[in-house]
Amino acid sequence: MTATGYRQLFRTPEFTPLFLSAAAHTAARTMSGLALGTLVFQATDSPLLSAVSMFGPSLAQAVGATLLLSGADRLAPRATLIGLSLAFAVTTAAVALPGLPVPAVLAVVLLEGLIASLGGGVRWGLLHEILGGDGTYLPGRALFNVMSGLTQVAGYAVGGALVVTLAPRPVLLLAALLHAVAALAARLGLTARPPRAAGRLSVAVTWRTNGVLWSARPRRLTYLGLWVPNGLVVGCEALFVPYAPDAAGTLFACAALGMLAGDVTVGRFVPPSVRARLATPLLLLLATPYLCFVLRPALPVAAVCAALASVGFGASLVQQERLMDLTPAGLGGQALGLHSAGMAAMQGVGAAVAGALAQVGSAATAMTVAAMMSLAVTVGLALAGGRADGAGSPAGVGRARSTTRR
């Protein structure tokens, strides 16, 4: 999409306030995650607990995905986004309380993960509704990913500097304030739209719809391609704090910069005919640079590896496009919510696995092993996708239908 096309997106009613609310949310989560991981590592000297404190909330999203996802299409979007942002503001401020024991901190952040399980489905379902589903969703989502990359670069750089010069707790309070800003942007800029589907939030409906979404093999492979390789590489990132305690913010910022480059390239410059074939190469790129960590590289080399690897996160744009092609009408919000919750849950699993490996070995070794596991899963899904449609489909992303991502 051209720059003019991106400007047109911002002229679409409600796109800008949703964009600003998401930016504030991303900045808050970025800064609070780094501050919390540092706080727990300082208190425990444990790579596992540090990794779980940063990405453990993602594990709770798996629970939310089984209980709450029907609300993605059955709750009023504006009220839900406001409520979620305010809940994050309260819980983020809570973990900043002095003297709060580490088990209580972990309990609060797991509660955050449960709350967050609704966020992806509501936000991306609303984006799809705002853009009208006329082929502008992927460029719009790509622009959100660009924003996420820029915000994470700035958030990790500023947050890392503040954690070093001040302390983790003031950074957590700043993150709580940013969550309140996200709620305010949603309240002032979004209209009170009705839910996209009739009925109430229901555990039974959540299970039934998840079953429908999971029932088709092409969708299963697409979901697995979105979740597993990505989650294992996030496990590598979860060890940045124990790998380089005084420079973790630099590594996170470089990784976010690489993610930004991948999203811009895939979302704006790659033609659709080429884009559909890029998922497997990008997923291989996502993991391969982390194999270099077996050599325990110095910070400059480690930063380059992290940036190069994160270009591969652009694969999720291709995979999300495929997912929406395969999703029945009326289930888009829950399908995207299942993607977001499942991806977050696998990121939590990846962080826990990598943290456990680092606990018995070293951060560098654990990152290398997690990268090897990601490569193995990517190759396996590519082979399974090829058998499914006879076209060598990339990592569970088969050929998209002629009708019409993280």
PDB file of N, CA and C in Angstrom, residues 94-150:
ATOM      1  N   ALA A  94      -0.829  -2.395  40.857  1.00  0.00           N
ATOM      2  CA  ALA A  94      -0.760  -3.301  42.008  1.00  0.00           C
ATOM      3  C   ALA A  94       0.602  -3.978  42.128  1.00  0.00           C
ATOM      4  N   VAL A  95       1.192  -4.414  40.992  1.00  0.00           N
ATOM      5  CA  VAL A  95       2.477  -5.109  41.081  1.00  0.00           C
ATOM      6  C   VAL A  95       3.614  -4.149  41.409  1.00  0.00           C
ATOM      7  N   ALA A  96       3.351  -2.839  41.365  1.00  0.00           N
ATOM      8  CA  ALA A  96       4.372  -1.862  41.750  1.00  0.00           C
ATOM      9  C   ALA A  96       4.403  -1.617  43.251  1.00  0.00           C
ATOM     10  N   LEU A  97       3.483  -2.219  43.996  1.00  0.00           N
ATOM     11  CA  LEU A  97       3.440  -1.986  45.443  1.00  0.00           C
ATOM     12  C   LEU A  97       4.718  -2.487  46.110  1.00  0.00           C
ATOM     13  N   PRO A  98       5.363  -1.674  46.922  1.00  0.00           N
ATOM     14  CA  PRO A  98       6.577  -2.122  47.620  1.00  0.00           C
ATOM     15  C   PRO A  98       6.264  -3.274  48.573  1.00  0.00           C
ATOM     16  N   GLY A  99       7.175  -4.225  48.637  1.00  0.00           N
ATOM     17  CA  GLY A  99       7.022  -5.336  49.566  1.00  0.00           C
ATOM     18  C   GLY A  99       6.109  -6.445  49.094  1.00  0.00           C
ATOM     19  N   LEU A 100       5.516  -6.322  47.907  1.00  0.00           N
ATOM     20  CA  LEU A 100       4.643  -7.378  47.405  1.00  0.00           C
ATOM     21  C   LEU A 100       5.490  -8.606  47.096  1.00  0.00           C
ATOM     22  N   PRO A 101       5.211  -9.745  47.714  1.00  0.00           N
ATOM     23  CA  PRO A 101       6.047 -10.931  47.484  1.00  0.00           C
ATOM     24  C   PRO A 101       5.945 -11.427  46.050  1.00  0.00           C
ATOM     25  N   VAL A 102       6.998 -12.108  45.607  1.00  0.00           N
ATOM     26  CA  VAL A 102       7.051 -12.572  44.222  1.00  0.00           C
ATOM     27  C   VAL A 102       5.862 -13.472  43.872  1.00  0.00           C
ATOM     28  N   PRO A 103       5.444 -14.426  44.733  1.00  0.00           N
ATOM     29  CA  PRO A 103       4.256 -15.229  44.370  1.00  0.00           C
ATOM     30  C   PRO A 103       3.017 -14.380  44.126  1.00  0.00           C
ATOM     31  N   ALA A 104       2.853 -13.313  44.910  1.00  0.00           N
ATOM     32  CA  ALA A 104       1.697 -12.441  44.697  1.00  0.00           C
ATOM     33  C   ALA A 104       1.831 -11.679  43.390  1.00  0.00           C
ATOM     34  N   VAL A 105       3.054 -11.253  43.060  1.00  0.00           N
ATOM     35  CA  VAL A 105       3.286 -10.582  41.778  1.00  0.00           C
ATOM     36  C   VAL A 105       2.906 -11.503  40.632  1.00  0.00           C
ATOM     37  N   LEU A 106       3.348 -12.758  40.700  1.00  0.00           N
ATOM     38  CA  LEU A 106       3.038 -13.709  39.627  1.00  0.00           C
ATOM     39  C   LEU A 106       1.541 -13.971  39.539  1.00  0.00           C
ATOM     40  N   ALA A 107       0.858 -14.010  40.686  1.00  0.00           N
ATOM     41  CA  ALA A 107      -0.594 -14.220  40.666  1.00  0.00           C
ATOM     42  C   ALA A 107      -1.297 -13.062  39.967  1.00  0.00           C
ATOM     43  N   VAL A 108      -0.836 -11.832  40.225  1.00  0.00           N
ATOM     44  CA  VAL A 108      -1.463 -10.664  39.593  1.00  0.00           C
ATOM     45  C   VAL A 108      -1.235 -10.672  38.093  1.00  0.00           C
ATOM     46  N   VAL A 109       0.002 -11.004  37.672  1.00  0.00           N
ATOM     47  CA  VAL A 109       0.259 -10.965  36.228  1.00  0.00           C
ATOM     48  C   VAL A 109      -0.464 -12.108  35.510  1.00  0.00           C
ATOM     49  N   LEU A 110      -0.697 -13.222  36.186  1.00  0.00           N
ATOM     50  CA  LEU A 110      -1.503 -14.274  35.563  1.00  0.00           C
ATOM     51  C   LEU A 110      -2.955 -13.814  35.419  1.00  0.00           C
ATOM     52  N   LEU A 111      -3.436 -13.050  36.392  1.00  0.00           N
ATOM     53  CA  LEU A 111      -4.774 -12.454  36.265  1.00  0.00           C
ATOM     54  C   LEU A 111      -4.820 -11.517  35.071  1.00  0.00           C
ATOM     55  N   GLU A 112      -3.735 -10.761  34.840  1.00  0.00           N
ATOM     56  CA  GLU A 112      -3.671  -9.898  33.668  1.00  0.00           C
ATOM     57  C   GLU A 112      -3.816 -10.699  32.380  1.00  0.00           C
ATOM     58  N   GLY A 113      -3.186 -11.860  32.342  1.00  0.00           N
ATOM     59  CA  GLY A 113      -3.303 -12.699  31.146  1.00  0.00           C
ATOM     60  C   GLY A 113      -4.727 -13.142  30.896  1.00  0.00           C
ATOM     61  N   LEU A 114      -5.443 -13.485  31.972  1.00  0.00           N
ATOM     62  CA  LEU A 114      -6.842 -13.880  31.814  1.00  0.00           C
ATOM     63  C   LEU A 114      -7.672 -12.719  31.280  1.00  0.00           C
ATOM     64  N   ILE A 115      -7.420 -11.522  31.798  1.00  0.00           N
ATOM     65  CA  ILE A 115      -8.127 -10.338  31.321  1.00  0.00           C
ATOM     66  C   ILE A 115      -7.813 -10.082  29.848  1.00  0.00           C
ATOM     67  N   ALA A 116      -6.541 -10.280  29.494  1.00  0.00           N
ATOM     68  CA  ALA A 116      -6.101  -9.956  28.130  1.00  0.00           C
ATOM     69  C   ALA A 116      -6.662 -10.900  27.082  1.00  0.00           C
ATOM     70  N   SER A 117      -7.179 -12.056  27.493  1.00  0.00           N
ATOM     71  CA  SER A 117      -7.622 -13.043  26.504  1.00  0.00           C
ATOM     72  C   SER A 117      -8.737 -12.514  25.613  1.00  0.00           C
ATOM     73  N   LEU A 118      -9.501 -11.533  26.101  1.00  0.00           N
ATOM     74  CA  LEU A 118     -10.563 -10.946  25.281  1.00  0.00           C
ATOM     75  C   LEU A 118     -10.050  -9.851  24.354  1.00  0.00           C
ATOM     76  N   GLY A 119      -8.901  -9.257  24.712  1.00  0.00           N
ATOM     77  CA  GLY A 119      -8.477  -8.039  24.036  1.00  0.00           C
ATOM     78  C   GLY A 119      -8.232  -8.197  22.558  1.00  0.00           C
ATOM     79  N   GLY A 120      -7.507  -9.242  22.158  1.00  0.00           N
ATOM     80  CA  GLY A 120      -7.173  -9.406  20.751  1.00  0.00           C
ATOM     81  C   GLY A 120      -8.399  -9.572  19.876  1.00  0.00           C
ATOM     82  N   GLY A 121      -9.319 -10.432  20.281  1.00  0.00           N
ATOM     83  CA  GLY A 121     -10.512 -10.663  19.475  1.00  0.00           C
ATOM     84  C   GLY A 121     -11.361  -9.415  19.346  1.00  0.00           C
ATOM     85  N   VAL A 122     -11.541  -8.691  20.456  1.00  0.00           N
ATOM     86  CA  VAL A 122     -12.355  -7.477  20.406  1.00  0.00           C
ATOM     87  C   VAL A 122     -11.692  -6.414  19.539  1.00  0.00           C
ATOM     88  N   ARG A 123     -10.390  -6.196  19.756  1.00  0.00           N
ATOM     89  CA  ARG A 123      -9.695  -5.125  19.030  1.00  0.00           C
ATOM     90  C   ARG A 123      -9.627  -5.410  17.541  1.00  0.00           C
ATOM     91  N   TRP A 124      -9.193  -6.633  17.179  1.00  0.00           N
ATOM     92  CA  TRP A 124      -9.013  -6.911  15.750  1.00  0.00           C
ATOM     93  C   TRP A 124     -10.343  -7.150  15.054  1.00  0.00           C
ATOM     94  N   GLY A 125     -11.315  -7.669  15.782  1.00  0.00           N
ATOM     95  CA  GLY A 125     -12.650  -7.760  15.192  1.00  0.00           C
ATOM     96  C   GLY A 125     -13.224  -6.386  14.910  1.00  0.00           C
ATOM     97  N   LEU A 126     -12.997  -5.435  15.829  1.00  0.00           N
ATOM     98  CA  LEU A 126     -13.463  -4.065  15.607  1.00  0.00           C
ATOM     99  C   LEU A 126     -12.716  -3.427  14.441  1.00  0.00           C
ATOM    100  N   LEU A 127     -11.418  -3.682  14.338  1.00  0.00           N
ATOM    101  CA  LEU A 127     -10.660  -3.142  13.203  1.00  0.00           C
ATOM    102  C   LEU A 127     -11.219  -3.664  11.885  1.00  0.00           C
ATOM    103  N   HIS A 128     -11.523  -4.956  11.835  1.00  0.00           N
ATOM    104  CA  HIS A 128     -12.089  -5.540  10.619  1.00  0.00           C
ATOM    105  C   HIS A 128     -13.434  -4.895  10.297  1.00  0.00           C
ATOM    106  N   GLU A 129     -14.213  -4.594  11.337  1.00  0.00           N
ATOM    107  CA  GLU A 129     -15.510  -3.955  11.146  1.00  0.00           C
ATOM    108  C   GLU A 129     -15.347  -2.507  10.678  1.00  0.00           C
ATOM    109  N   ILE A 130     -14.403  -1.780  11.244  1.00  0.00           N
ATOM    110  CA  ILE A 130     -14.180  -0.379  10.878  1.00  0.00           C
ATOM    111  C   ILE A 130     -13.726  -0.265   9.430  1.00  0.00           C
ATOM    112  N   LEU A 131     -12.862  -1.177   9.004  1.00  0.00           N
ATOM    113  CA  LEU A 131     -12.335  -1.116   7.644  1.00  0.00           C
ATOM    114  C   LEU A 131     -13.261  -1.754   6.622  1.00  0.00           C
ATOM    115  N   GLY A 132     -14.323  -2.388   7.078  1.00  0.00           N
ATOM    116  CA  GLY A 132     -15.355  -2.854   6.164  1.00  0.00           C
ATOM    117  C   GLY A 132     -15.062  -4.163   5.463  1.00  0.00           C
ATOM    118  N   GLY A 133     -13.937  -4.799   5.759  1.00  0.00           N
ATOM    119  CA  GLY A 133     -13.642  -6.090   5.144  1.00  0.00           C
ATOM    120  C   GLY A 133     -13.520  -6.038   3.639  1.00  0.00           C
ATOM    121  N   ASP A 134     -13.085  -4.866   3.074  1.00  0.00           N
ATOM    122  CA  ASP A 134     -13.035  -4.727   1.616  1.00  0.00           C
ATOM    123  C   ASP A 134     -11.615  -4.842   1.074  1.00  0.00           C
ATOM    124  N   GLY A 135     -10.775  -5.589   1.761  1.00  0.00           N
ATOM    125  CA  GLY A 135      -9.397  -5.755   1.323  1.00  0.00           C
ATOM    126  C   GLY A 135      -8.433  -4.809   2.006  1.00  0.00           C
ATOM    127  N   THR A 136      -8.929  -3.943   2.880  1.00  0.00           N
ATOM    128  CA  THR A 136      -8.043  -3.016   3.579  1.00  0.00           C
ATOM    129  C   THR A 136      -7.644  -3.518   4.961  1.00  0.00           C
ATOM    130  N   TYR A 137      -8.174  -4.683   5.377  1.00  0.00           N
ATOM    131  CA  TYR A 137      -7.825  -5.170   6.712  1.00  0.00           C
ATOM    132  C   TYR A 137      -6.335  -5.463   6.813  1.00  0.00           C
ATOM    133  N   LEU A 138      -5.755  -6.169   5.830  1.00  0.00           N
ATOM    134  CA  LEU A 138      -4.348  -6.527   5.942  1.00  0.00           C
ATOM    135  C   LEU A 138      -3.454  -5.294   5.972  1.00  0.00           C
ATOM    136  N   PRO A 139      -3.625  -4.298   5.068  1.00  0.00           N
ATOM    137  CA  PRO A 139      -2.822  -3.086   5.204  1.00  0.00           C
ATOM    138  C   PRO A 139      -3.060  -2.373   6.533  1.00  0.00           C
ATOM    139  N   GLY A 140      -4.325  -2.367   6.979  1.00  0.00           N
ATOM    140  CA  GLY A 140      -4.612  -1.737   8.266  1.00  0.00           C
ATOM    141  C   GLY A 140      -3.930  -2.458   9.408  1.00  0.00           C
ATOM    142  N   ARG A 141      -3.982  -3.788   9.388  1.00  0.00           N
ATOM    143  CA  ARG A 141      -3.310  -4.557  10.442  1.00  0.00           C
ATOM    144  C   ARG A 141      -1.802  -4.409  10.328  1.00  0.00           C
ATOM    145  N   ALA A 142      -1.285  -4.345   9.100  1.00  0.00           N
ATOM    146  CA  ALA A 142       0.151  -4.123   8.919  1.00  0.00           C
ATOM    147  C   ALA A 142       0.559  -2.783   9.529  1.00  0.00           C
ATOM    148  N   LEU A 143      -0.292  -1.762   9.365  1.00  0.00           N
ATOM    149  CA  LEU A 143       0.021  -0.466   9.945  1.00  0.00           C
ATOM    150  C   LEU A 143       0.011  -0.540  11.473  1.00  0.00           C
ATOM    151  N   PHE A 144      -0.910  -1.305  12.035  1.00  0.00           N
ATOM    152  CA  PHE A 144      -0.898  -1.521  13.481  1.00  0.00           C
ATOM    153  C   PHE A 144       0.391  -2.223  13.905  1.00  0.00           C
ATOM    154  N   ASN A 145       0.857  -3.171  13.109  1.00  0.00           N
ATOM    155  CA  ASN A 145       2.095  -3.861  13.438  1.00  0.00           C
ATOM    156  C   ASN A 145       3.294  -2.918  13.354  1.00  0.00           C
ATOM    157  N   VAL A 146       3.271  -2.021  12.362  1.00  0.00           N
ATOM    158  CA  VAL A 146       4.332  -1.012  12.267  1.00  0.00           C
ATOM    159  C   VAL A 146       4.327  -0.157  13.534  1.00  0.00           C
ATOM    160  N   MET A 147       3.138   0.289  13.923  1.00  0.00           N
ATOM    161  CA  MET A 147       3.018   1.062  15.160  1.00  0.00           C
ATOM    162  C   MET A 147       3.547   0.269  16.351  1.00  0.00           C
ATOM    163  N   SER A 148       3.193  -1.022  16.407  1.00  0.00           N
ATOM    164  CA  SER A 148       3.647  -1.862  17.515  1.00  0.00           C
ATOM    165  C   SER A 148       5.167  -1.949  17.536  1.00  0.00           C
ATOM    166  N   GLY A 149       5.771  -2.101  16.362  1.00  0.00           N
ATOM    167  CA  GLY A 149       7.225  -2.177  16.296  1.00  0.00           C
ATOM    168  C   GLY A 149       7.878  -0.888  16.763  1.00  0.00           C
ATOM    169  N   LEU A 150       7.386   0.249  16.255  1.00  0.00           N
ATOM    170  CA  LEU A 150       7.950   1.543  16.661  1.00  0.00           C
ATOM    171  C   LEU A 150       7.749   1.778  18.161  1.00  0.00           C
TER     172      LEU A 150
END
